[in-house]
PDB file of C-alpha atoms in Angstrom:
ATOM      1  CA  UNK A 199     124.842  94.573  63.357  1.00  0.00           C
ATOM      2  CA  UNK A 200     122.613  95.436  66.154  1.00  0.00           C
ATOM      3  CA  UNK A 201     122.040  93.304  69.522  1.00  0.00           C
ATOM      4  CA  UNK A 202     118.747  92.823  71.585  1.00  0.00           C
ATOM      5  CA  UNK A 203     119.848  94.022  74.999  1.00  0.00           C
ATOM      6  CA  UNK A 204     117.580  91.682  76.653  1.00  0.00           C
ATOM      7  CA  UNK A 205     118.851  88.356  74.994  1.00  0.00           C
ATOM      8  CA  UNK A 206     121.655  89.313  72.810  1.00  0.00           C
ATOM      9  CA  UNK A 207     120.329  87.686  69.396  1.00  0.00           C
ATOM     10  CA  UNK A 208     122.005  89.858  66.330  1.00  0.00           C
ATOM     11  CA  UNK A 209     120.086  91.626  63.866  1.00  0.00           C
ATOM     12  CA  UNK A 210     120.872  93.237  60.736  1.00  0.00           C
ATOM     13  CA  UNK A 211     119.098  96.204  61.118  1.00  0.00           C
ATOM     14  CA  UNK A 212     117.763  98.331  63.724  1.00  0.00           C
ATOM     15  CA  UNK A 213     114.370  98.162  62.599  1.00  0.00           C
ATOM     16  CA  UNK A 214     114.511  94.149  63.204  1.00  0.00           C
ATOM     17  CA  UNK A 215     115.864  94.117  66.858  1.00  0.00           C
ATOM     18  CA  UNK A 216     112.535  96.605  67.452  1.00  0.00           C
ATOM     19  CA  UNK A 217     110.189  94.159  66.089  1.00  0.00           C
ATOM     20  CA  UNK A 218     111.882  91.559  68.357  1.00  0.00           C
ATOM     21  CA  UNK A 219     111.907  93.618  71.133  1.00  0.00           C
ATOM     22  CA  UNK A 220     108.196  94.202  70.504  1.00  0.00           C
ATOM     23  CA  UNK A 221     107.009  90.682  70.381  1.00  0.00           C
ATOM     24  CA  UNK A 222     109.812  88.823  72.430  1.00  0.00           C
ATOM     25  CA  UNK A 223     110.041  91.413  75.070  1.00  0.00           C
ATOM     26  CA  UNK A 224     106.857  93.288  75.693  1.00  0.00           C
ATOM     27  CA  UNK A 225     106.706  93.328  79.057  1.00  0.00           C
ATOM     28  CA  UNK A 226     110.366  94.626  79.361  1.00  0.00           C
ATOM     29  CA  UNK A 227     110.057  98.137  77.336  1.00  0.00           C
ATOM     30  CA  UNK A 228     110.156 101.299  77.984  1.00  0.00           C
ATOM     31  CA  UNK A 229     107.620 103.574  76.959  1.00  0.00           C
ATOM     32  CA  UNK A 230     110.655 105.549  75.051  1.00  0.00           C
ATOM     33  CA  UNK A 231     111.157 101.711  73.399  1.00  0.00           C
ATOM     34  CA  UNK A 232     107.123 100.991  72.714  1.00  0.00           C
ATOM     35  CA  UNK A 233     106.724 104.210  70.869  1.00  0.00           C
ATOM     36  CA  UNK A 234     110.040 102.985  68.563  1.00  0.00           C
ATOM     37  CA  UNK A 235     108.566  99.527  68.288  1.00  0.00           C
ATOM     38  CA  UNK A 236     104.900 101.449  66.954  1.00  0.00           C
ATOM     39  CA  UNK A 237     106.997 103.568  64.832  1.00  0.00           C
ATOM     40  CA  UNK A 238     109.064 100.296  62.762  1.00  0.00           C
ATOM     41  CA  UNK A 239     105.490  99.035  62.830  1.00  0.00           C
ATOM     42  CA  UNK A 240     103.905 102.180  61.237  1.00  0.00           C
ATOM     43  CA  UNK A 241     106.668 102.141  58.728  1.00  0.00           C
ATOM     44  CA  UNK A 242     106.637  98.418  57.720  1.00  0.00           C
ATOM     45  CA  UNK A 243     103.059  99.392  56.905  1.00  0.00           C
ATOM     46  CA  UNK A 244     103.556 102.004  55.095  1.00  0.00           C
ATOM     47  CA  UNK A 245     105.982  99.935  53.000  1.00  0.00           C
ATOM     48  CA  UNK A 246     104.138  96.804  52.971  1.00  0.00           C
ATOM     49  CA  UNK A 247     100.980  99.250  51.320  1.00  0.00           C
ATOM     50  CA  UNK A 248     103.373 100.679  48.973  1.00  0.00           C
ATOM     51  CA  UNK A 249     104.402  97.501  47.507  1.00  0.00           C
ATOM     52  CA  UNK A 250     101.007  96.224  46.944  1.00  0.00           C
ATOM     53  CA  UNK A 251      99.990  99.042  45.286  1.00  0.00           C
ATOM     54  CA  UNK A 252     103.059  99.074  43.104  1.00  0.00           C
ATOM     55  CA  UNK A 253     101.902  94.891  41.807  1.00  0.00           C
ATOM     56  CA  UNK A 254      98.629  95.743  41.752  1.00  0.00           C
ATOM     57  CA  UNK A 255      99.634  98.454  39.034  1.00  0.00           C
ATOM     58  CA  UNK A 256     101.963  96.125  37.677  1.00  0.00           C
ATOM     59  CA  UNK A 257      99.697  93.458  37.450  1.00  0.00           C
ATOM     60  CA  UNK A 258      96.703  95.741  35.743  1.00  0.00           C
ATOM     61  CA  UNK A 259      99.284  96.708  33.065  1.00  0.00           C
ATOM     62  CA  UNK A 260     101.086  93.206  32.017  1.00  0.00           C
ATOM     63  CA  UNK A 261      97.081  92.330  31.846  1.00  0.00           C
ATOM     64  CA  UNK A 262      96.080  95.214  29.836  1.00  0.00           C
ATOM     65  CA  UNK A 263      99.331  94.596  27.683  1.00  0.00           C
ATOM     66  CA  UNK A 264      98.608  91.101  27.144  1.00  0.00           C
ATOM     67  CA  UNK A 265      94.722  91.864  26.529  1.00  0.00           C
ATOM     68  CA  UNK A 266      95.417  94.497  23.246  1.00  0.00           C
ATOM     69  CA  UNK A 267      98.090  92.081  22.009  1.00  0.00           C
ATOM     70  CA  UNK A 268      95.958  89.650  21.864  1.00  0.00           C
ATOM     71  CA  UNK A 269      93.651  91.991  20.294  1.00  0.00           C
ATOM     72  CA  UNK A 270      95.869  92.601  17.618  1.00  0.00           C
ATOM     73  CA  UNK A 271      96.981  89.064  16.819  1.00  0.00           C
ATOM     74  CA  UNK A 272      93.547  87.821  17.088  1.00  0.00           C
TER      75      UNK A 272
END
C-alpha cells in the first residue's frame, strides 16, 4: 500500500496515489512529481486504447460468428 504524502489517503498501487496527487494536489508537485503524474496518465492511455481495440475485435468476431451461423441455419 502506498500513502499520498500530502493527505495520507492509502492506495493500492503507485500508479493511483499519482493520479491523486495529480488532481487533488496540483498545485503542490514537483516538476520531478508532474512528469510521473503525465507518465501514469500516458500509460492509462495506452491501456485504456488497448482494451478498446481488443472489444472492438471481439465484438466484430462474435458478430461475424453469429452472422455465418445464421447463414448456415437459415
Amino acid at each position: 500500500p502506498v500513502r499520498c504524502p500530502y493527505c495520507d489517503r492509502p492506495f493500492r498501487r503507485a500508479r493511483y496515489e499519482s493520479f491523486h496527487r495529480g488532481l487533488e494536489h496540483p498545485d503542490r508537485l514537483s516538476e520531478r512529481e508532474r512528469a510521473t503524474v503525465e507518465r501514469a496518465i500516458r500509460e492509462e492511455r495506452a491501456e485504456t486504447r488497448r482494451f478498446r481495440l481488443y472489444a472492438l475485435g471481439v465484438l466484430v468476431l462474435l458478430y461475424f460468428g453469429l452472422l455465418i451461423i445464421a447463414a448456415f441455419v437459415v
